[in-house]
Structure formats: structure tokens, C-alpha cells
mmCIF file of C-alpha atoms and ligand atoms in Angstrom:
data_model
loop_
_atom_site.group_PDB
_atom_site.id
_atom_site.type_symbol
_atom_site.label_atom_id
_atom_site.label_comp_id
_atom_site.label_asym_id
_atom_site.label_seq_id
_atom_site.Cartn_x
_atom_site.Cartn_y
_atom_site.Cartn_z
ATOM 1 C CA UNK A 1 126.145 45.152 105.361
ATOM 2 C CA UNK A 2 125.895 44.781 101.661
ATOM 3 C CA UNK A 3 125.652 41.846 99.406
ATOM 4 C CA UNK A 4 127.879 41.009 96.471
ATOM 5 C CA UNK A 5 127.020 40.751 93.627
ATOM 6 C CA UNK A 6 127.725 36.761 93.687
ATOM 7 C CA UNK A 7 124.801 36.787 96.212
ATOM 8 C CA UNK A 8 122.762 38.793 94.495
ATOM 9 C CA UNK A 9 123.521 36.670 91.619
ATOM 10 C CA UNK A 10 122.479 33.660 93.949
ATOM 11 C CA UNK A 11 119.461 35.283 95.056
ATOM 12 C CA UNK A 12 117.897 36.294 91.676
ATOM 13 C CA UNK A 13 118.438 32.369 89.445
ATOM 14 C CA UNK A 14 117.784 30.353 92.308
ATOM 15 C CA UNK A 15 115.124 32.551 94.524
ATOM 16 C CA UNK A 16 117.201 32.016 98.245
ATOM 17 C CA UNK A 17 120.171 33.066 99.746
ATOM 18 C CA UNK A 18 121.790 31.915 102.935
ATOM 19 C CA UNK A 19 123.798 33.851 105.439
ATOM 20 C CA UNK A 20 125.751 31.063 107.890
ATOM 21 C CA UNK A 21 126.244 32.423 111.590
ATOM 22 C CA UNK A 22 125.194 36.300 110.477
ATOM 23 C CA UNK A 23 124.101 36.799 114.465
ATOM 24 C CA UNK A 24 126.653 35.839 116.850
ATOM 25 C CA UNK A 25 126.244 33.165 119.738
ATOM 26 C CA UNK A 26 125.644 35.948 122.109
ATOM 27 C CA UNK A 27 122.850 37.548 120.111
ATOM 28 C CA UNK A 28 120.758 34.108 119.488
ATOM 29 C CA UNK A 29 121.277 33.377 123.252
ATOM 30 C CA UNK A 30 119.019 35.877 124.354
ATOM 31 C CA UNK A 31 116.301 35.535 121.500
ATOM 32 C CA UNK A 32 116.329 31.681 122.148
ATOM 33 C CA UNK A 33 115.591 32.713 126.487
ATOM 34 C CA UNK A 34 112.739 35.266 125.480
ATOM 35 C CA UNK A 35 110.977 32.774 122.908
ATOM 36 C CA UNK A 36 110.842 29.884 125.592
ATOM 37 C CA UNK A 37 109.261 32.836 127.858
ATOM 38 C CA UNK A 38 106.742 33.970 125.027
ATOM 39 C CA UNK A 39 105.918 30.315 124.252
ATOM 40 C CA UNK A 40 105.223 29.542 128.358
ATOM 41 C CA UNK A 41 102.988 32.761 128.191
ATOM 42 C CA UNK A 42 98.863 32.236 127.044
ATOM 43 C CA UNK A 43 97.934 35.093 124.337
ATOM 44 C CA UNK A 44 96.335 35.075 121.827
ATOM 45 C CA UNK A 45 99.013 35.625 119.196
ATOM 46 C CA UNK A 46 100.204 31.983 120.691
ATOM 47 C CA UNK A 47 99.106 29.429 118.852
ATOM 48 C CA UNK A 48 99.349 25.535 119.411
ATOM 49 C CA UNK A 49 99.526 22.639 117.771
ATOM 50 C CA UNK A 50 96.860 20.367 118.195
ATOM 51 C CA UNK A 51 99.013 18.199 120.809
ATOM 52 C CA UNK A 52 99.654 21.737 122.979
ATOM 53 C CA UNK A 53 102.990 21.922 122.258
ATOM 54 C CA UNK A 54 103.777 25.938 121.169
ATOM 55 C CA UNK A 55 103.610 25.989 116.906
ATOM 56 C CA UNK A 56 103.769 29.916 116.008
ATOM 57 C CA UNK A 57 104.138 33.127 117.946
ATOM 58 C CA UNK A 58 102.864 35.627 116.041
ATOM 59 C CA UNK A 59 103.861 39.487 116.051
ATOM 60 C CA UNK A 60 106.318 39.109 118.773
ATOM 61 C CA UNK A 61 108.148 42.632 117.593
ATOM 62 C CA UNK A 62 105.590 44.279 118.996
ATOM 63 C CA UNK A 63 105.191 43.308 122.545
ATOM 64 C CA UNK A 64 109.104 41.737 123.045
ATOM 65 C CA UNK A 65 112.000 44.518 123.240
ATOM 66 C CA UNK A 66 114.550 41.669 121.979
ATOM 67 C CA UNK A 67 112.350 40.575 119.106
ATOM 68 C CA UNK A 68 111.658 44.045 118.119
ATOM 69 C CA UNK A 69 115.335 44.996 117.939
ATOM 70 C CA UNK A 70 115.782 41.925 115.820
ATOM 71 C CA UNK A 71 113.032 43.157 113.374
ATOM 72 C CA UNK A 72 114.929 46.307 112.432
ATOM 73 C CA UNK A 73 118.099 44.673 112.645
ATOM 74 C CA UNK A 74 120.582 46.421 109.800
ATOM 75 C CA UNK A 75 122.585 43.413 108.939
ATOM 76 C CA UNK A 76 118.841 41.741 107.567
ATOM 77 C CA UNK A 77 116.990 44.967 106.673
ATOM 78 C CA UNK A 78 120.034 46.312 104.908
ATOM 79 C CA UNK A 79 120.295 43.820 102.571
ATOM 80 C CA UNK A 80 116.509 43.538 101.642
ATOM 81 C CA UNK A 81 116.345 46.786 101.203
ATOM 82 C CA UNK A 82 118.975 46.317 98.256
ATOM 83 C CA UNK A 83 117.143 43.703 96.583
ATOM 84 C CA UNK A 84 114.297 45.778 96.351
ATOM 85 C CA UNK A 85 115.633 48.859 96.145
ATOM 86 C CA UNK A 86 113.156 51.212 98.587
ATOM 87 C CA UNK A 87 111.977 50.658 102.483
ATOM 88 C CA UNK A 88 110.270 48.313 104.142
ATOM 89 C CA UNK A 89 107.492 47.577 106.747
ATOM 90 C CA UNK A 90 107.363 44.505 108.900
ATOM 91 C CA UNK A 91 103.921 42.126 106.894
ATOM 92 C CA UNK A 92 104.086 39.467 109.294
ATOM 93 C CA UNK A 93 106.446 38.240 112.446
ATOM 94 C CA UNK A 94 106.504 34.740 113.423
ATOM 95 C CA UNK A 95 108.557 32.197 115.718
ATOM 96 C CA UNK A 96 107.818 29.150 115.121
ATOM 97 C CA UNK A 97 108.728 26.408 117.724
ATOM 98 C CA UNK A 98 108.855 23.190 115.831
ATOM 99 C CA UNK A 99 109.196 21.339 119.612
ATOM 100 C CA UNK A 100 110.825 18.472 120.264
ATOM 101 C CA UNK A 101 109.148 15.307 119.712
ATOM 102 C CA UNK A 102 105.862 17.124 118.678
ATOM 103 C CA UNK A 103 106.965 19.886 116.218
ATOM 104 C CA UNK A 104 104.280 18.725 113.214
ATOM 105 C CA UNK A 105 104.526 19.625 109.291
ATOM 106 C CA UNK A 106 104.432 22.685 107.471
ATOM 107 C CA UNK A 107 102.874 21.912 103.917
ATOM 108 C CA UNK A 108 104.334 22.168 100.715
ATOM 109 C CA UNK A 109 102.991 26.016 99.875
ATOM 110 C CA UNK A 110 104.272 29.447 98.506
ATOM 111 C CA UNK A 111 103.885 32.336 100.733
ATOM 112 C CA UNK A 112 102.928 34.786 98.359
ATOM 113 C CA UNK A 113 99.515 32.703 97.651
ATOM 114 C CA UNK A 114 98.413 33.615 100.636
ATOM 115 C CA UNK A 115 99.236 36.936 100.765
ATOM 116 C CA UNK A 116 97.593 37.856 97.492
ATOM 117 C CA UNK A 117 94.564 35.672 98.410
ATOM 118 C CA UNK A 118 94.128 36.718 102.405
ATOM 119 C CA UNK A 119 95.762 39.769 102.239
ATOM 120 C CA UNK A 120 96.202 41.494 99.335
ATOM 121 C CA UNK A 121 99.354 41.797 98.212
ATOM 122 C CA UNK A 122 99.666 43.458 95.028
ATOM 123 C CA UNK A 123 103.098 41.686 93.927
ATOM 124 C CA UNK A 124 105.828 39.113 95.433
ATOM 125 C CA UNK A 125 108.088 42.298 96.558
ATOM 126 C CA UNK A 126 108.473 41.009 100.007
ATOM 127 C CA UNK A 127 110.945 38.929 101.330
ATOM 128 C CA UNK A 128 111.153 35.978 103.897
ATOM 129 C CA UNK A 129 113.712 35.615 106.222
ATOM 130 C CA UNK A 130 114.701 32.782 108.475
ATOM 131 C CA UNK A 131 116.430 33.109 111.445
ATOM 132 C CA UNK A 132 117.736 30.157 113.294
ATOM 133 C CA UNK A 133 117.735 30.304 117.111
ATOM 134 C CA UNK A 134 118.385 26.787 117.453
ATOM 135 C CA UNK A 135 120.773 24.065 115.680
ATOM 136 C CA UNK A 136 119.103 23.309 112.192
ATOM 137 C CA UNK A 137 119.720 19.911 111.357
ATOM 138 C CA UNK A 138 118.845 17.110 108.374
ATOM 139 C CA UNK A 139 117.002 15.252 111.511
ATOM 140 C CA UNK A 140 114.788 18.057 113.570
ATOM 141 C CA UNK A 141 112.609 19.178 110.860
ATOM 142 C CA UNK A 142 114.830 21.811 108.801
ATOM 143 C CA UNK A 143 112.917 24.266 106.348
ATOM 144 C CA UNK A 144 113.220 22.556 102.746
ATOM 145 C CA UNK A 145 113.363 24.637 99.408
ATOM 146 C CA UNK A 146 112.662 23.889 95.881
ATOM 147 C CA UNK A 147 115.359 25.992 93.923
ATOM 148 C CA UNK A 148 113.872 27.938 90.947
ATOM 149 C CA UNK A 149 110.296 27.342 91.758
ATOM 150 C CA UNK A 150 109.522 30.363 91.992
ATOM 151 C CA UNK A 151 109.850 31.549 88.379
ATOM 152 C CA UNK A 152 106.470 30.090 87.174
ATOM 153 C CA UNK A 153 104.567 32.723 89.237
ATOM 154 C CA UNK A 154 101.735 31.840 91.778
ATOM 155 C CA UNK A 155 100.291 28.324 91.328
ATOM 156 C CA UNK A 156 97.152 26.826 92.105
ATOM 157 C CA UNK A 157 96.658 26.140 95.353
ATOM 158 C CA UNK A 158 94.248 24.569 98.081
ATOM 159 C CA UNK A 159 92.614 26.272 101.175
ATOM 160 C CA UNK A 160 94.097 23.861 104.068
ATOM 161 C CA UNK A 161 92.195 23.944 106.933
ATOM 162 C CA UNK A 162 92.490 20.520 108.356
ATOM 163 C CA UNK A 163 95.958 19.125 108.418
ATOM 164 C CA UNK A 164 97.045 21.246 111.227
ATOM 165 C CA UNK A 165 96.350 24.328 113.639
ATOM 166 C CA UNK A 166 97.016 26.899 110.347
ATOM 167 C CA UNK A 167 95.422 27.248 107.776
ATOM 168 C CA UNK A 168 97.349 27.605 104.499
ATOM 169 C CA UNK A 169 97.464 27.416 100.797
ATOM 170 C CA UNK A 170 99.206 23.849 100.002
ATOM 171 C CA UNK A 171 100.400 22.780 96.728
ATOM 172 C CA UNK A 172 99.517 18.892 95.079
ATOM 173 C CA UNK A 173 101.658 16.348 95.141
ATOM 174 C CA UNK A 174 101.378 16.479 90.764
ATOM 175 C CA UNK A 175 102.683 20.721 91.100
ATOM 176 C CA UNK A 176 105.601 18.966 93.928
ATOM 177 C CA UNK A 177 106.842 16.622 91.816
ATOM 178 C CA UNK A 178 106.943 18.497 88.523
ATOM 179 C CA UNK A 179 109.090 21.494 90.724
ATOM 180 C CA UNK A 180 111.238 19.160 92.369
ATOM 181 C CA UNK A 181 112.405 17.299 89.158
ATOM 182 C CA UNK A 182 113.459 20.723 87.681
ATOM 183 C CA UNK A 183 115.100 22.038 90.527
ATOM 184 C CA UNK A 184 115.864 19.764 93.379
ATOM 185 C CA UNK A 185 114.974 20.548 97.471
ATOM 186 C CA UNK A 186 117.672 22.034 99.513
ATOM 187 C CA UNK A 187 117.466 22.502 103.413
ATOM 188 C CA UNK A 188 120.057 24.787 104.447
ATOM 189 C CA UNK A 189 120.962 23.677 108.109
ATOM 190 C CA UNK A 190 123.416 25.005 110.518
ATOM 191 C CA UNK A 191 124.514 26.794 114.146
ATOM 192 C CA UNK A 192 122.314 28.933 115.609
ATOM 193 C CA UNK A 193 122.653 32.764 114.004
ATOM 194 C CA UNK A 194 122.317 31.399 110.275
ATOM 195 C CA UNK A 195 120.077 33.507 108.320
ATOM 196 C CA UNK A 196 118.450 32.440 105.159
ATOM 197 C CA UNK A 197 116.292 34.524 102.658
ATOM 198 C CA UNK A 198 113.824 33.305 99.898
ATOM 199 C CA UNK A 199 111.427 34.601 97.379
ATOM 200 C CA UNK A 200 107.496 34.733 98.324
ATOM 201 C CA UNK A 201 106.494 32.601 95.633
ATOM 202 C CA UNK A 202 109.740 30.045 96.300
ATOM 203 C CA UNK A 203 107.985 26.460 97.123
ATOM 204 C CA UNK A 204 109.016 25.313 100.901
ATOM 205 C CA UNK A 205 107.706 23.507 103.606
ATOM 206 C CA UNK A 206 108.934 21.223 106.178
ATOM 207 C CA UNK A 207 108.794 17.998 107.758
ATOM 208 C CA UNK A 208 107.513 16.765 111.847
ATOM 209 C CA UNK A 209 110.283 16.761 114.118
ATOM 210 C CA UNK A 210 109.911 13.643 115.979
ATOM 211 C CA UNK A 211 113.646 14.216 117.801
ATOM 212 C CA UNK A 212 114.502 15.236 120.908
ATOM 213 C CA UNK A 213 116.183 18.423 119.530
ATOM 214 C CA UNK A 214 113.687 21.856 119.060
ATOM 215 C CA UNK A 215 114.180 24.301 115.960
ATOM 216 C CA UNK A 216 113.242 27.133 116.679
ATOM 217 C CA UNK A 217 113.178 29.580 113.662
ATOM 218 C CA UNK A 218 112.018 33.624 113.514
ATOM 219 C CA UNK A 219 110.178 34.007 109.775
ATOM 220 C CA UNK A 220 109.827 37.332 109.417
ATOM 221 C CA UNK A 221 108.101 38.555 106.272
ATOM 222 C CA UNK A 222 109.662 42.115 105.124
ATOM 223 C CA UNK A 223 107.475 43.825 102.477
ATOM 224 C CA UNK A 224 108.092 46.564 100.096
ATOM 225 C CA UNK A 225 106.394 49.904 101.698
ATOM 226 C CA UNK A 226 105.133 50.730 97.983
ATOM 227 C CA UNK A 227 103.935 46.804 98.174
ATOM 228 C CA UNK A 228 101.318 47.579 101.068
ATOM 229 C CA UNK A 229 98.610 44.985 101.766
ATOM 230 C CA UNK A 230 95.117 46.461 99.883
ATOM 231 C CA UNK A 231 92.422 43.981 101.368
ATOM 232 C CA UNK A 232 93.515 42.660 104.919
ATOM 233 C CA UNK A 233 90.926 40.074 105.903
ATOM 234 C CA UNK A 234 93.189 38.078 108.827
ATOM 235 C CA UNK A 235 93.837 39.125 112.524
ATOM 236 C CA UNK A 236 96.337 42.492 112.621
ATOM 237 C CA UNK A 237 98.684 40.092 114.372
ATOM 238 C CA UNK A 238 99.296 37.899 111.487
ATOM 239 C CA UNK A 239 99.251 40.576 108.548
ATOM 240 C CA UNK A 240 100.176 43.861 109.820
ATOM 241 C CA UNK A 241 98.182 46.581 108.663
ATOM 242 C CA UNK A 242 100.922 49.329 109.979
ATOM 243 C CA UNK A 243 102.823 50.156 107.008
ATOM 244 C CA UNK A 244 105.334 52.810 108.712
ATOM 245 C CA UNK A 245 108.775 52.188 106.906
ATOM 246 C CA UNK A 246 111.477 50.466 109.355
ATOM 247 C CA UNK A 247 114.356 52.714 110.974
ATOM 248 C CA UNK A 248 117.178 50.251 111.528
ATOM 249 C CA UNK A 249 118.696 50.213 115.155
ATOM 250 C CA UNK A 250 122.429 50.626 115.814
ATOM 251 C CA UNK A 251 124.392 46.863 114.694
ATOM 252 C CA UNK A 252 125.092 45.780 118.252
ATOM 253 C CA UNK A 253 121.874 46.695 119.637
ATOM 254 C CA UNK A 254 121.050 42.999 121.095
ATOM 255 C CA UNK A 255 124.521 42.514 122.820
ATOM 256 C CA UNK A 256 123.702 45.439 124.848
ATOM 257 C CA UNK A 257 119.497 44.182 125.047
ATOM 258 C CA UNK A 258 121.647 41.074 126.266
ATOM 259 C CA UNK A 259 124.063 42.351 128.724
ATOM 260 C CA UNK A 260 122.055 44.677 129.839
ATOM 261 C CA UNK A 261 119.257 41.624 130.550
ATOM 262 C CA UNK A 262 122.062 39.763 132.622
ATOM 263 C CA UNK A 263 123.207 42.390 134.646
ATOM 264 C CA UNK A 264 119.455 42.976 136.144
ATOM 265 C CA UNK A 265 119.480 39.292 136.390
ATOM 266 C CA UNK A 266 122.549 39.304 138.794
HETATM 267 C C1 SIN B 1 106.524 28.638 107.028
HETATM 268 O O1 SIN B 1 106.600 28.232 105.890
HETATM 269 O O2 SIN B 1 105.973 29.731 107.261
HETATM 270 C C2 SIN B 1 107.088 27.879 108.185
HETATM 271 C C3 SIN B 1 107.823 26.655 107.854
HETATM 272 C C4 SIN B 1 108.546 26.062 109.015
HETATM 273 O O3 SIN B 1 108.526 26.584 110.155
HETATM 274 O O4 SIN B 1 109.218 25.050 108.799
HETATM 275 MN MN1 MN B 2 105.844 29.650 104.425
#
């Protein structure tokens, strides 16, 4: 799969891009039934928020046969790889649970600022991607983007390490407001399947989800092998130090993970 060049267009002026239903019913079923198992498992890559409730689950490609087929999926590495133009390695793998009731806030932050900070990342040539595995809706907490914030570069930010279980680089309300009067906030919502990509240094965050609907959402960071973190200082499990370029598995890879998962069920 291949974008246009009305996406790319899309992509480049106002730094995201959002694919509607790109993985089918079938495919999200399964990834939905294997996060609720990783979430009701304790490891250390697990992490909570401060209520108990599941927040992230980090590096799940790694020890979850259905999350690591999704990681080399074609129809999301294929069109990354266009953007940038060369392979990629998998930087960092998250699902993040934002539970019913007691999914908290994600601060207003760019991810880039923490990868050059914590990680070092030489430039913003990798790529977030969303994946929703539940409904996204206005009410349960959706991801919300700033359009064109990320042309001014990385901005100052401040070390986090109170407001909740991760730590992160958060932007000030003066840096918010500025952004947000130039271009707006957008929160792309929809079905289960959607798929929505965004520049590293695009503001985001998100707000609690006090509703009895979870959002689940895979964030999977996709970096440019050429790109390669130089000064790793977090756990391997949140910024991958194995830089080996990703081979893309055949497109219907997870229907068969899936049927193939129901038949030994039976
Ligand atoms: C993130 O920015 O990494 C996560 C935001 C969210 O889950 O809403
Ligand atoms: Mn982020």
C-alpha cells in the first residue's frame, strides 16, 4: 500500500495523516483479546497508573506473536517507509490502555523531545503511529493534535515526573496556547482498525477518560535505520537499542494469527 500524493500532501503541511478502518474487524479482534491478556499479566514492561488500572505496555512485539506481526505489518511500514524514503527499526512499542473510568491524562508534549533528550535521537525521522483497537470517541479520552505545530522545531520543555506514572517532557500552558491559536486541535476518532500517523515533534496529548468505554491504542514509534538512537539512557524496553531494519510479513498475516488462535481454542 502506497500513499497518494494528496496524503502525502496532507502529511507534510499539517504533520498527521489518518487512515479510517486500515485493519479489518477481524484483525483488531484478536489484538484487542491479547492486550486484555498482556494487561492481566505482572511484568515489568507493565506499567500502572497510580489507581492500578493498566496505563502502558511496553515492547509487546517482542514477547506477543500477534503484536509482533502487527509491528511489521506492510500496510503501516509500507507507507513510512515512503515518507522517509529508507528502512526502519521498531524505537519504541506501546499499548496504552486508557481504562474505563480510570484511564488518566497524557500531557501536552512532543515526542521527539524526549527522544533527543533520553535517547538520542539525532533528528525527528521517525514516525508515530496510532492504532485503534477500541472505538475512539470525543468522550473516552481520544488522542488530540495541534495541526502545524510541528514546524517550529523542538520547544522547551519540562521534565514531568509527578503528574502521573511516566515521566515526560510537557509543554506550558503559554507554548499551548500560542500553537493552538495558529493551528487548531483535532482528535481523529473512529471504529476500531483506524490508523493515524503524526510527526515526532507534532504537539499531542490527551485527556482522562472518566467513561465507561476503554481506548485502547498501539503507539508504535518507527524510526529511520540511518536515524539510530546514539545515547540510550532508558530501560531497552522503552527505547530499543536493536536497530535491525524491519522485514514486512505477508498482508493477511493476523487473519491467519487469528484463525489459527480460534481453531486451538475450539
Ligand atoms: C502518547 O502520547 O504517547 C500517548 C497518548 C495517549 O495515549 O493518549
Ligand atoms: Mn506522545
Amino acid at each position: 500500500m502506497n500513499l497518494t500524493e494528496q496524503q502525502l500532501e496532507q502529511f507534510r503541511t499539517e504533520g498527521y495523516l489518518f487512515l479510517p478502518e486500515l485493519f479489518t474487524p477481524e484483525e483488531v479482534a484478536i489484538l484487542s483479546v491479547e492486550a486484555n491478556g498482556i494487561y492481566a499479566e505482572q511484568r515489568p514492561e507493565i506499567w500502572r497508573e497510580k489507581s492500578g488500572a493498566p496505563r502502558t505496555a511496553f515492547a509487546a512485539h517482542t514477547y506477543n506473536e500477534a503484536f509482533r506481526l502487527l509491528g511489521a505489518h506492510p500496510r503501516m511500514i509500507n507507507p513510512v517507509e515512503q515518507i522517509f524514503g529508507e528502512k526502519l527499526y521498531m524505537h519504541q512499542y506501546k499499548i496504552n490502555a486508557k481504562s474505563a473510568f480510570t484511564g488518566e491524562v497524557w500531557q501536552w508534549h512532543q515526542d521527539f523531545g524526549t527522544w533527543a533528550r533520553d535517547d538520542g535521537m539525532p533528528e525527528p525521522r521517525a514516525m508515530n503511529i496510532a492504532v485503534f483497537l477500541d472505538e475512539v470517541m470525543p468522550i473516552n479520552g481520544p488522542l488530540m493534535l495541534v495541526p502545524r505545530s510541528f514546524t517550529g522545531g523542538t520547544l522547551d520543555a519540562r521534565h514531568d515526573l509527578e503528574t502521573t506514572s511516566y515521566p515526560l517532557w510537557t509543554l506550558d500552558e503559554t507554548t499551548v496556547t500560542r500553537l493552538v491559536q495558529e493551528g487548531g486541535i483535532v482528535s481523529p476518532v473512529g471504529k476500531p482498525g483506524g490508523l493515524l500517523m503524526f510527526h515526532g515533534n507534532l504537539v499531542h496529548g490527551s485527556a482522562g477518560n472518566i467513561t465507561p468505554y476503554p481506548r485502547k491504542i498501539v503507539y508504535l514509534t518507527l524510526n529511520a535505520v540511518s536515524n539510530y538512537i546514539r545515547h540510550p539512557t532508558r530501560a531497552e524496553f522503552i527505547a530499543h537499542t536493536d536497530f535491525t531494519p524491519i522485514e514486512t510479513v505477508a498482508d493477511d498475516a493476523l487473519v491467519r494469527y487469528a484463525r489459527s488462535f480460534r481453531q486451538a481454542a475450539e
